[in-house]
Backbone as ProteinMPNN parsed JSONL, in Angstrom:
{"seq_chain_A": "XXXXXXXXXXXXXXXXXXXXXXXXXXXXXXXXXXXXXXXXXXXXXXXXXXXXXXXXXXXXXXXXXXXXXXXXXXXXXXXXXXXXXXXXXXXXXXXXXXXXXXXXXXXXXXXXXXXXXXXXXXXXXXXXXXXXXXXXXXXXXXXXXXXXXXXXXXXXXXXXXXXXXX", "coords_chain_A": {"N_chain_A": [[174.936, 124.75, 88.985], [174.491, 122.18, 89.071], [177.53, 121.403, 89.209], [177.779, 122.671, 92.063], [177.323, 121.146, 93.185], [177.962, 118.547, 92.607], [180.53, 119.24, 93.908], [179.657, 119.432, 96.878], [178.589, 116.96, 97.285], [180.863, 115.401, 96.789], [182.184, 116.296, 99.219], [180.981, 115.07, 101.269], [178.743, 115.814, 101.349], [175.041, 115.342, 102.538], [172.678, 113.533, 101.15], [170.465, 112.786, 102.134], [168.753, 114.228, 104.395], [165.508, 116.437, 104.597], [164.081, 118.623, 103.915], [161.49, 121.239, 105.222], [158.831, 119.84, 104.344], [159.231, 117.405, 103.983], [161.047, 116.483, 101.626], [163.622, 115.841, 100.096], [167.283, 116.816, 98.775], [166.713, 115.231, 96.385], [164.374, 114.854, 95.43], [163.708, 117.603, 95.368], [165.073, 117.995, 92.953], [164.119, 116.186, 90.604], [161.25, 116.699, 90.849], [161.647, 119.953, 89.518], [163.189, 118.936, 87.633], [165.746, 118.691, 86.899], [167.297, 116.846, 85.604], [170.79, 116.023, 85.218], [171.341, 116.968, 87.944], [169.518, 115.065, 88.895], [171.06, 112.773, 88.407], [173.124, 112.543, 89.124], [172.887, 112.577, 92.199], [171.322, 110.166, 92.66], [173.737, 108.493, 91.505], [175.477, 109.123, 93.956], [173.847, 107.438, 95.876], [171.453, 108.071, 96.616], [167.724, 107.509, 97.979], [166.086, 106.075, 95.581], [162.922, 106.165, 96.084], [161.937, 107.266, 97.575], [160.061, 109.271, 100.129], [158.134, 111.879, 100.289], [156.114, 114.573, 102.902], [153.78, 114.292, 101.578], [154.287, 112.239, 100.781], [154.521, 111.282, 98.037], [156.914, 110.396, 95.706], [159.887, 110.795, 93.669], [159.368, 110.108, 91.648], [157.254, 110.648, 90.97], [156.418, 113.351, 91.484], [158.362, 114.14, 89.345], [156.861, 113.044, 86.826], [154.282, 114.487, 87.207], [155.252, 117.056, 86.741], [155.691, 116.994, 84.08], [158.285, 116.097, 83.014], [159.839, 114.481, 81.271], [162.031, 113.359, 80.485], [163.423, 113.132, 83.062], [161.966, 111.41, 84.118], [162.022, 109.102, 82.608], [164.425, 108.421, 83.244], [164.783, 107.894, 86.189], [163.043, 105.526, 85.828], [164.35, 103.975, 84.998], [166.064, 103.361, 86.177], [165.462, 101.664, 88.709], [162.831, 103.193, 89.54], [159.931, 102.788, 91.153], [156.965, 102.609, 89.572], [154.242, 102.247, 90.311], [153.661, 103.02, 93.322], [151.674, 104.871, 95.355], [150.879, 107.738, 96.18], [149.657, 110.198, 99.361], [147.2, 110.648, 98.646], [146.425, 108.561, 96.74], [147.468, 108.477, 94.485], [148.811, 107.727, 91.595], [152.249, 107.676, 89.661], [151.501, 107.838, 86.981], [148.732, 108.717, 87.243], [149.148, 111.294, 87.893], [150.593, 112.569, 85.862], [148.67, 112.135, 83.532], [146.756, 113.925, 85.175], [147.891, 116.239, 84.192], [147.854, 116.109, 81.607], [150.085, 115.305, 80.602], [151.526, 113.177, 78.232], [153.512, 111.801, 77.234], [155.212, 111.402, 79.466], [153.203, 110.048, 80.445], [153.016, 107.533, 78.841], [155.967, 106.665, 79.022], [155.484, 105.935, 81.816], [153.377, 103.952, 81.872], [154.77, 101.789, 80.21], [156.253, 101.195, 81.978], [154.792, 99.918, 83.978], [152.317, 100.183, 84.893], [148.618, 101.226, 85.936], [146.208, 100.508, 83.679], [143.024, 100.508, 83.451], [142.164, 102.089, 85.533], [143.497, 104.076, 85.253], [142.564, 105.123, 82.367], [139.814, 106.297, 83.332], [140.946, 108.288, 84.829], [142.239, 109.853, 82.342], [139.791, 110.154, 80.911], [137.534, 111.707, 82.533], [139.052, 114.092, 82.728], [138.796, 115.19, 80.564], [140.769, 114.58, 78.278], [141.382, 113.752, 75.058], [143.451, 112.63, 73.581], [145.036, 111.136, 75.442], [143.456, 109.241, 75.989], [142.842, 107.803, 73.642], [145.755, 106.986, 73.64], [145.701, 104.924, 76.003], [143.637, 103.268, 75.39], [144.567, 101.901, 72.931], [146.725, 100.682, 73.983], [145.456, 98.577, 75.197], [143.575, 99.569, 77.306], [140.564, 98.641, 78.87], [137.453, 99.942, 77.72], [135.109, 99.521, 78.458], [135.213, 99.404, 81.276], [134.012, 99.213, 84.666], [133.296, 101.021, 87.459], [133.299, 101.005, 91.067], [130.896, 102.656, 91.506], [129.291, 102.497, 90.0], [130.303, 103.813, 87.654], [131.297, 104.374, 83.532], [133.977, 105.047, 81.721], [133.071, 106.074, 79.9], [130.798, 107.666, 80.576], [132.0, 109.207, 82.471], [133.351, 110.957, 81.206], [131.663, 112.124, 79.781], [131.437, 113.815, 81.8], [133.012, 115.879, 81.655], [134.809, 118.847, 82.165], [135.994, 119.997, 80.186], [135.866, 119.535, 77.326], [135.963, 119.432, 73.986], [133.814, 119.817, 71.834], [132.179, 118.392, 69.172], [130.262, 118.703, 66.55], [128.2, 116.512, 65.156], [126.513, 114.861, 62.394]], "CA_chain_A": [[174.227, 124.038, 90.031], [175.406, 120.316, 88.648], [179.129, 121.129, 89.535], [178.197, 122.985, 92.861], [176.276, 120.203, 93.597], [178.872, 117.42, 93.129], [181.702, 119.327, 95.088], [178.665, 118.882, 98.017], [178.308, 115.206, 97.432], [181.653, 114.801, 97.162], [182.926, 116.858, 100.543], [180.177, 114.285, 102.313], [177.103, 116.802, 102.272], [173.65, 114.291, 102.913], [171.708, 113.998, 100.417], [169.045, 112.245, 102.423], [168.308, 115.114, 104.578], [164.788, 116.81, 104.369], [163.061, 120.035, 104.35], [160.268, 121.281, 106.542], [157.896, 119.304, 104.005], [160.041, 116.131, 104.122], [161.832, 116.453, 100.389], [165.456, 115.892, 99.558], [167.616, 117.1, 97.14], [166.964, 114.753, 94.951], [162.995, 115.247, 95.244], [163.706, 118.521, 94.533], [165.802, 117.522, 91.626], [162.766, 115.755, 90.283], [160.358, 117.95, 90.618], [162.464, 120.767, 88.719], [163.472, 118.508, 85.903], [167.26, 118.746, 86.69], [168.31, 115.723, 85.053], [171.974, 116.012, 85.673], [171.066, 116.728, 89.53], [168.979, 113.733, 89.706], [171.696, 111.24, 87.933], [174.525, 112.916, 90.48], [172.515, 112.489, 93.48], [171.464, 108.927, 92.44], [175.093, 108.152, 91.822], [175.915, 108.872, 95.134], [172.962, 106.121, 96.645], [170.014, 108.283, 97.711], [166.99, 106.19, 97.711], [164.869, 106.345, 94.244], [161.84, 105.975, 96.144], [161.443, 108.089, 99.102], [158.751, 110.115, 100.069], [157.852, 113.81, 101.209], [155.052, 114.487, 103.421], [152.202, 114.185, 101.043], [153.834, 110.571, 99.902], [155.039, 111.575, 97.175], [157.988, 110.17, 95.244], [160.23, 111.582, 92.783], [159.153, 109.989, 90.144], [155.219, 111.049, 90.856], [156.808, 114.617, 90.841], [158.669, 114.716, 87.49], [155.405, 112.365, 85.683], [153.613, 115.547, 87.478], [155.337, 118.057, 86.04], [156.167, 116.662, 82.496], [159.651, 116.307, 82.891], [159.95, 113.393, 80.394], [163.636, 112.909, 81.047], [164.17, 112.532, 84.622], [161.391, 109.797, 84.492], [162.833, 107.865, 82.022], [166.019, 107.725, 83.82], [163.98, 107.045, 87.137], [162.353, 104.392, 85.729], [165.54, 102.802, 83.984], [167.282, 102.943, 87.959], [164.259, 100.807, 89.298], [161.995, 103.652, 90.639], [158.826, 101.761, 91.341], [155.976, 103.398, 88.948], [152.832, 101.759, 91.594], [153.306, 103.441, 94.349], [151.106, 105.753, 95.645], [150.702, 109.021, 97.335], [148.632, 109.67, 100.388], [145.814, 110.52, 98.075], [146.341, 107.371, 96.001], [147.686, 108.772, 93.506], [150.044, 107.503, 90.993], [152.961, 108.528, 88.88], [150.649, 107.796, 85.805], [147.79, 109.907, 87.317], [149.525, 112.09, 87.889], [150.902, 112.939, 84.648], [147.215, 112.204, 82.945], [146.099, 114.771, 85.444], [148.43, 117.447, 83.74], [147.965, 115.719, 80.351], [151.826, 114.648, 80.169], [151.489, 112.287, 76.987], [154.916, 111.291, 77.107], [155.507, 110.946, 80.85], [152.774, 108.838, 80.796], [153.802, 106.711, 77.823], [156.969, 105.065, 80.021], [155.226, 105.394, 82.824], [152.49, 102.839, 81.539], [155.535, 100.552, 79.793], [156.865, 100.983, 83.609], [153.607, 98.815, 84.466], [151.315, 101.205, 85.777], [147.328, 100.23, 85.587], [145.681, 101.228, 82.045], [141.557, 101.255, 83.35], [141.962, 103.045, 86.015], [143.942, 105.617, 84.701], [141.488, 105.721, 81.182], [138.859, 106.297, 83.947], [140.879, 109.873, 85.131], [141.853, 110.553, 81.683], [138.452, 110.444, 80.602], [136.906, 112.477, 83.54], [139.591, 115.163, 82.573], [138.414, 115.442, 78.965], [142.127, 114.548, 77.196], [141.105, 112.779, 74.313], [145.218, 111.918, 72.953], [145.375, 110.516, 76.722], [141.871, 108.324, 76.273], [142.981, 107.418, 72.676], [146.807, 106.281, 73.568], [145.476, 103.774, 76.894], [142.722, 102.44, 74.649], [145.36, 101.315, 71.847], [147.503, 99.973, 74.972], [144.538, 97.811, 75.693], [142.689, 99.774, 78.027], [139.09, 98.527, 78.632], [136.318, 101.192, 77.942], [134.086, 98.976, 79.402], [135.285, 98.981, 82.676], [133.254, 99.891, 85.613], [134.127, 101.501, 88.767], [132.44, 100.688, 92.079], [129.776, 103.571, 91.688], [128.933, 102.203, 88.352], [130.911, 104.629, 86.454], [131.887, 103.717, 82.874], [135.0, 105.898, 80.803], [132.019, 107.286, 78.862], [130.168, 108.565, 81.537], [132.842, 110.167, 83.054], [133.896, 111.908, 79.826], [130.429, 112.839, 79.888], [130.935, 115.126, 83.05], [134.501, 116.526, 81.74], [134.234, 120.553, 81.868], [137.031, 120.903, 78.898], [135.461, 118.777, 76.185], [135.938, 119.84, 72.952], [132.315, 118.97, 71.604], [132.036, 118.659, 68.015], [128.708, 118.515, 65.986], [127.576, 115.427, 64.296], [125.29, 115.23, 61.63]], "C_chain_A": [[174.748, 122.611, 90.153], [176.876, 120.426, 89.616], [179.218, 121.656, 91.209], [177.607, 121.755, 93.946], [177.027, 118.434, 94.352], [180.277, 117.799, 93.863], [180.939, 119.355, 96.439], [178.974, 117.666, 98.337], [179.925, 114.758, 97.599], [183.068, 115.429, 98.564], [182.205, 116.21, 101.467], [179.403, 114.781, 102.733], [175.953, 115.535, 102.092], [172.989, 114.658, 102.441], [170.336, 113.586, 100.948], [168.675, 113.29, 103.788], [167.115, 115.962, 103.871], [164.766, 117.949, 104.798], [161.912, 120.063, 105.244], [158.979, 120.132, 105.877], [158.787, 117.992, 103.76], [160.447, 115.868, 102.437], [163.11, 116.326, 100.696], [165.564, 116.645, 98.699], [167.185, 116.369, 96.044], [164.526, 114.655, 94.524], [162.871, 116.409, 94.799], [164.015, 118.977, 93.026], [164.782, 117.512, 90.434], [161.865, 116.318, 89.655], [160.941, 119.357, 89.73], [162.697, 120.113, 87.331], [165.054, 119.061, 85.914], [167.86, 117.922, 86.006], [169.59, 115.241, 85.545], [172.253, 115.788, 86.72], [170.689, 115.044, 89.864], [169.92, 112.58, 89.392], [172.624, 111.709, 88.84], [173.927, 112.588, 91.544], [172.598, 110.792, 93.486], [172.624, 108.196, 92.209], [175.937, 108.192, 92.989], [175.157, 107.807, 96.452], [171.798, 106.746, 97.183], [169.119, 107.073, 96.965], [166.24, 106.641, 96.849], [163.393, 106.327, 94.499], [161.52, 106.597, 97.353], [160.206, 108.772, 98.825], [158.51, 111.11, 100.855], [156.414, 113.155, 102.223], [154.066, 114.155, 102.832], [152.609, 112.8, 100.671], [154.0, 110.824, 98.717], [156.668, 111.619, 96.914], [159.133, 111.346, 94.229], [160.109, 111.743, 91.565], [157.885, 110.783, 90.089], [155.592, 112.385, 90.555], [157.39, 115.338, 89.527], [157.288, 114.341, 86.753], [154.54, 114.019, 86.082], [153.541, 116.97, 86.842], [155.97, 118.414, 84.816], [157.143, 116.604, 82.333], [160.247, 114.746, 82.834], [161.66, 112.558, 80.83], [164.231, 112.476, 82.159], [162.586, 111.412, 84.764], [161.4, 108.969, 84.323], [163.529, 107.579, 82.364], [165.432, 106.939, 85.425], [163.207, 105.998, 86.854], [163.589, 103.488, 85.257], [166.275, 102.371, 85.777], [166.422, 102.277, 88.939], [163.266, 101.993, 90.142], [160.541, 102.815, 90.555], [157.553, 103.03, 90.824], [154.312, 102.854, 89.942], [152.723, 101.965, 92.384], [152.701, 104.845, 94.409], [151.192, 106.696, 96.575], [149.965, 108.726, 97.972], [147.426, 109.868, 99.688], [145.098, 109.245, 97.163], [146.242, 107.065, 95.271], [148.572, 108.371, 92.692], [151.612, 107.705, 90.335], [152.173, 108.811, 87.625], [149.655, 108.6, 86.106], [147.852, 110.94, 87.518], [149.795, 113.189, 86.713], [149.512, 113.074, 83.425], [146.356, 113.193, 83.918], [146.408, 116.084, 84.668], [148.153, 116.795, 82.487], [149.271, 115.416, 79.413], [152.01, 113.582, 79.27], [152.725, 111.216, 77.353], [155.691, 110.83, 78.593], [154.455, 109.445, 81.301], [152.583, 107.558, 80.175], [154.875, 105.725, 78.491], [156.592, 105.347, 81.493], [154.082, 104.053, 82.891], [153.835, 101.806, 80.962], [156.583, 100.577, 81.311], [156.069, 99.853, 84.08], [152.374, 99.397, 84.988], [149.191, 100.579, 84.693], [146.724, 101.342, 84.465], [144.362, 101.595, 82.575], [141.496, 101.644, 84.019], [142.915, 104.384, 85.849], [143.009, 105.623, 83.193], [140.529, 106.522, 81.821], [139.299, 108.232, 84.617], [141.266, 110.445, 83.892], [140.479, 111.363, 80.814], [137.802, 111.667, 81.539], [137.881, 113.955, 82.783], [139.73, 115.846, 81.046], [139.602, 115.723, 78.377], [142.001, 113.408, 76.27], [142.528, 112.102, 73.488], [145.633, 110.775, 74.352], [144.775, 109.142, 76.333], [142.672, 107.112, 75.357], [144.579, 106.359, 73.109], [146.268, 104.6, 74.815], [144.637, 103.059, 76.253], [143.686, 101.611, 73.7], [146.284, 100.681, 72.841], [146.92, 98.6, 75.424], [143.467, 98.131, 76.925], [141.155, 99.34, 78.0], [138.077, 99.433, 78.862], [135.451, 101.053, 78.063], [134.125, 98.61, 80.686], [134.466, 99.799, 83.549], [134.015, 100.264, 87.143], [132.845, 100.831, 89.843], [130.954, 101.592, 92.039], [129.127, 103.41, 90.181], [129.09, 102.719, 86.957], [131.401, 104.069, 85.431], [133.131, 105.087, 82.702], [134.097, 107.155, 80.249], [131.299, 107.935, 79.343], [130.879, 109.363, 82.186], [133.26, 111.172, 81.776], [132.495, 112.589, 79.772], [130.413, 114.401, 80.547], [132.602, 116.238, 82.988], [134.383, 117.636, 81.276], [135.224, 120.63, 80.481], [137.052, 119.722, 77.576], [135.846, 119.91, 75.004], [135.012, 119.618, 71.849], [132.761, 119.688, 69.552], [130.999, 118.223, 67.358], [128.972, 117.65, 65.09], [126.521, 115.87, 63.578], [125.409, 113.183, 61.092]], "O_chain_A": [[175.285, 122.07, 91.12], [177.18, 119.658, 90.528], [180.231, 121.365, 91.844], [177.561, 121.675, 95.174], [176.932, 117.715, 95.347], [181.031, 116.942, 94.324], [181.754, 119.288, 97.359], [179.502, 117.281, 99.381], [180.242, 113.893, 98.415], [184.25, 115.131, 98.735], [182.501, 116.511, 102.624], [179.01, 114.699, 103.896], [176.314, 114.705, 101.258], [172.431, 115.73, 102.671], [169.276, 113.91, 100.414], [167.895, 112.557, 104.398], [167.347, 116.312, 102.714], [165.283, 118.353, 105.839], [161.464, 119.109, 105.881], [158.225, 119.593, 106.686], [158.685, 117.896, 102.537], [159.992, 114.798, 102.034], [163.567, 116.83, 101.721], [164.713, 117.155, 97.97], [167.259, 116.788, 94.888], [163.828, 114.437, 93.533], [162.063, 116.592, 93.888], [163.535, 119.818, 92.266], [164.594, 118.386, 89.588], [161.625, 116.472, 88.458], [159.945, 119.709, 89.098], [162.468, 120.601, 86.225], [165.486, 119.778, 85.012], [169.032, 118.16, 85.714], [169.641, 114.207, 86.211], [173.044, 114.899, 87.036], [171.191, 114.195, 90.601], [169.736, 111.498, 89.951], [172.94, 110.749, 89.544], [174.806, 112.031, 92.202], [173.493, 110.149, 94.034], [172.608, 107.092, 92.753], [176.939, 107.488, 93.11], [175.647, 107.495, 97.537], [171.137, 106.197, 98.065], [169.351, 106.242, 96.087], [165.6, 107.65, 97.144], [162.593, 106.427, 93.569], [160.623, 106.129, 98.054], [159.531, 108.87, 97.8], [158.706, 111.112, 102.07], [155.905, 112.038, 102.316], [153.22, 113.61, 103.541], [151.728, 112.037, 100.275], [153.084, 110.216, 98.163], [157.493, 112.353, 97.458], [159.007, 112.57, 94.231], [160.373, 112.605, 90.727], [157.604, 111.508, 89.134], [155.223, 112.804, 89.458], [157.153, 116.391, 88.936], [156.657, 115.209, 86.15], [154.21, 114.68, 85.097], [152.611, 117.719, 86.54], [156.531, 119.45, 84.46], [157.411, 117.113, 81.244], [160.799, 114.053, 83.688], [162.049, 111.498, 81.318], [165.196, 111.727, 82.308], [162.458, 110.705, 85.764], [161.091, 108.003, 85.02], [163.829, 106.409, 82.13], [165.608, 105.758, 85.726], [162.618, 105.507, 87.817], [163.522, 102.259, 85.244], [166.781, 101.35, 86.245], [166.773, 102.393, 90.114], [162.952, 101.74, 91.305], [160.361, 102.182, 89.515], [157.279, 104.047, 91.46], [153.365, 103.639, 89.893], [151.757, 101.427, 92.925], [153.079, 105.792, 93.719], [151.566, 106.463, 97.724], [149.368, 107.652, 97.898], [146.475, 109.22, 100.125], [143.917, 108.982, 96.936], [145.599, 106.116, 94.823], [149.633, 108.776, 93.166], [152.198, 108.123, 91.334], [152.159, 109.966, 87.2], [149.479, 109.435, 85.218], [146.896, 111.709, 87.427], [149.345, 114.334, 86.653], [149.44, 113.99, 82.605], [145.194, 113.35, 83.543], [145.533, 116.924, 84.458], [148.611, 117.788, 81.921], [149.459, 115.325, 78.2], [152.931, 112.872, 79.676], [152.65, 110.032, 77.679], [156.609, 110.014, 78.671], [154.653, 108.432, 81.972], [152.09, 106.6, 80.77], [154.817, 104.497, 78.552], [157.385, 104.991, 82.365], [154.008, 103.303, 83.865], [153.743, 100.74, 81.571], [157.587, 99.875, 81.438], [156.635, 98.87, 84.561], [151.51, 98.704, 85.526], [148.811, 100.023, 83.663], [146.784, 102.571, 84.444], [144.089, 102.786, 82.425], [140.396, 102.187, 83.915], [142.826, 105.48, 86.401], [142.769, 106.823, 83.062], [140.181, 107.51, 81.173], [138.482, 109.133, 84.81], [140.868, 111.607, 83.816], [140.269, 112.485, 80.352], [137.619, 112.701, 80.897], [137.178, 114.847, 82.309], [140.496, 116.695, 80.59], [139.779, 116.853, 77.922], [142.404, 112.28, 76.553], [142.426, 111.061, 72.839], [146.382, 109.805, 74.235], [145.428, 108.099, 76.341], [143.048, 106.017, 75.774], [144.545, 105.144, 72.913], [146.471, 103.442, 74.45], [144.816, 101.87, 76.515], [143.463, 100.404, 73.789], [146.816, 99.768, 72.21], [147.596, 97.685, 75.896], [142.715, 97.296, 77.427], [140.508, 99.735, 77.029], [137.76, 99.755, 80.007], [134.615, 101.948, 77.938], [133.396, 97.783, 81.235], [134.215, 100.968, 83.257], [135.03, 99.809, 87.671], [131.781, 100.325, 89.487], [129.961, 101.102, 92.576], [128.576, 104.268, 89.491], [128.597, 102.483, 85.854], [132.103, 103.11, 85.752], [133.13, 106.007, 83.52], [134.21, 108.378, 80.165], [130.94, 108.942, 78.733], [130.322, 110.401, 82.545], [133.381, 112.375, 82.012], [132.49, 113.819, 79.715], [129.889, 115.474, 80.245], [133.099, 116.983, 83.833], [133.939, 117.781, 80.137], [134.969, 121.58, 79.741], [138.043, 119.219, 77.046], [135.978, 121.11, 75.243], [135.53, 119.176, 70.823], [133.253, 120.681, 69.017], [130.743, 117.056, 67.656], [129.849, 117.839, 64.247], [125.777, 116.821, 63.817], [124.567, 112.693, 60.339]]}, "name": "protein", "num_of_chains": 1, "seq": "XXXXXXXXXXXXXXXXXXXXXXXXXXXXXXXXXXXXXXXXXXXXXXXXXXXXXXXXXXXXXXXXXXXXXXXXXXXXXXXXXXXXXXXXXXXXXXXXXXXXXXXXXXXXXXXXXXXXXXXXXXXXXXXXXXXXXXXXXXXXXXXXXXXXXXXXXXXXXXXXXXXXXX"}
C-alpha cells in the first residue's frame, strides 16, 4: 500500500481530494493507523489539519481509534490538538471516549484541556483515565455550568466497577 501509494504521489496523484464524506487520503491514513501512509502523504504537503464533513481532523481520528503512533507523529508535525469537531469534540475526548490511555497521554502534553476532559472521563466510568488527568493536575473540584462535579458524573457512569467498602 506504502509503495503503491508513493508511485501515486510521486506521478502527481492529489492528495487533497475528498470522498463523498469530505476525507482525504491522508484522513483515511489516520483513521486506519497507517503510519507510513500518513508520514508519505505529509511529506508531500497535505494539510495536517483538514477536516471531513463531521469536522473532524486526522488527528481526532487516530486519538479515536487508539492509534498511538500516527498521533505522536501528528502532533510532532504541528497538528493542532484544540480543535474541535462539529460536536465539540476533541482529539483528547475523543480518545477518553474509547479509553485510549496512551493517545491521550500526548495528546494532553499536546495542550489539550485536563477538567473538561476529567469531566468525560469520569461520566464514562475509566478510572486509569480519571487517575492519570488528576496526577496531571486536573481539578476534581471543577464544576460545569449545570452544577456537575467529576464525582457526580462518575456517579451516573453505567460501567463502574463498584467495589465494597467496609
Amino acid at each position: 500500500m506504502h509503495d503503491t501509494a508513493r508511485v501515486l504521489l510521486e506521478s502527481g496523484a492529489d492528495y487533497s481530494i475528498r470522498d463523498q464524506d469530505q476525507w482525504t487520503a491522508l484522513t483515511w491514513a489516520a483513521m486506519k493507523g497507517h503510519l507510513p501512509l500518513v508520514e508519505l502523504i505529509l511529506y508531500f504537503g497535505a494539510s495536517i489539519d483538514e477536516k471531513g464533513s463531521d469536522g473532524a481532523t486526522p488527528l481526532i481520528w487516530a486519538a479515536s481509534q487508539g492509534h498511538t503512533d500516527v498521533v505522536k507523529i501528528l502532533l510532532n508535525k504541528g497538528a493542532n490538538p484544540l480543535i474541535e469537531d462539529d460536536h465539540g469534540k476533541t482529539a483528547l475526548v475523543h480518545a477518553l471516549l474509547k479509553n485510549h490511555l496512551q493517545s491521550a497521554q500526548l495528546l494532553y502534553k499536546g495542550g489539550a484541556d485536563l477538567n473538561i476532559n476529567l469531566l468525560y472521563a469520569a461520566k464514562r466510568g475509566f478510572p486509569e483515565m480519571v487517575n492519570y488527568l488528576l496526577k496531571q493536575g486536573a481539578d476534581h473540584s471543577w464544576i460545569t455550568e449545570k452544577q456537575e462535579t467529576p464525582l457526580i458524573l462518575a456517579s451516573l457512569a453505567k460501567n463502574h466497577k463498584w467495589r465494597k467498602f467496609s
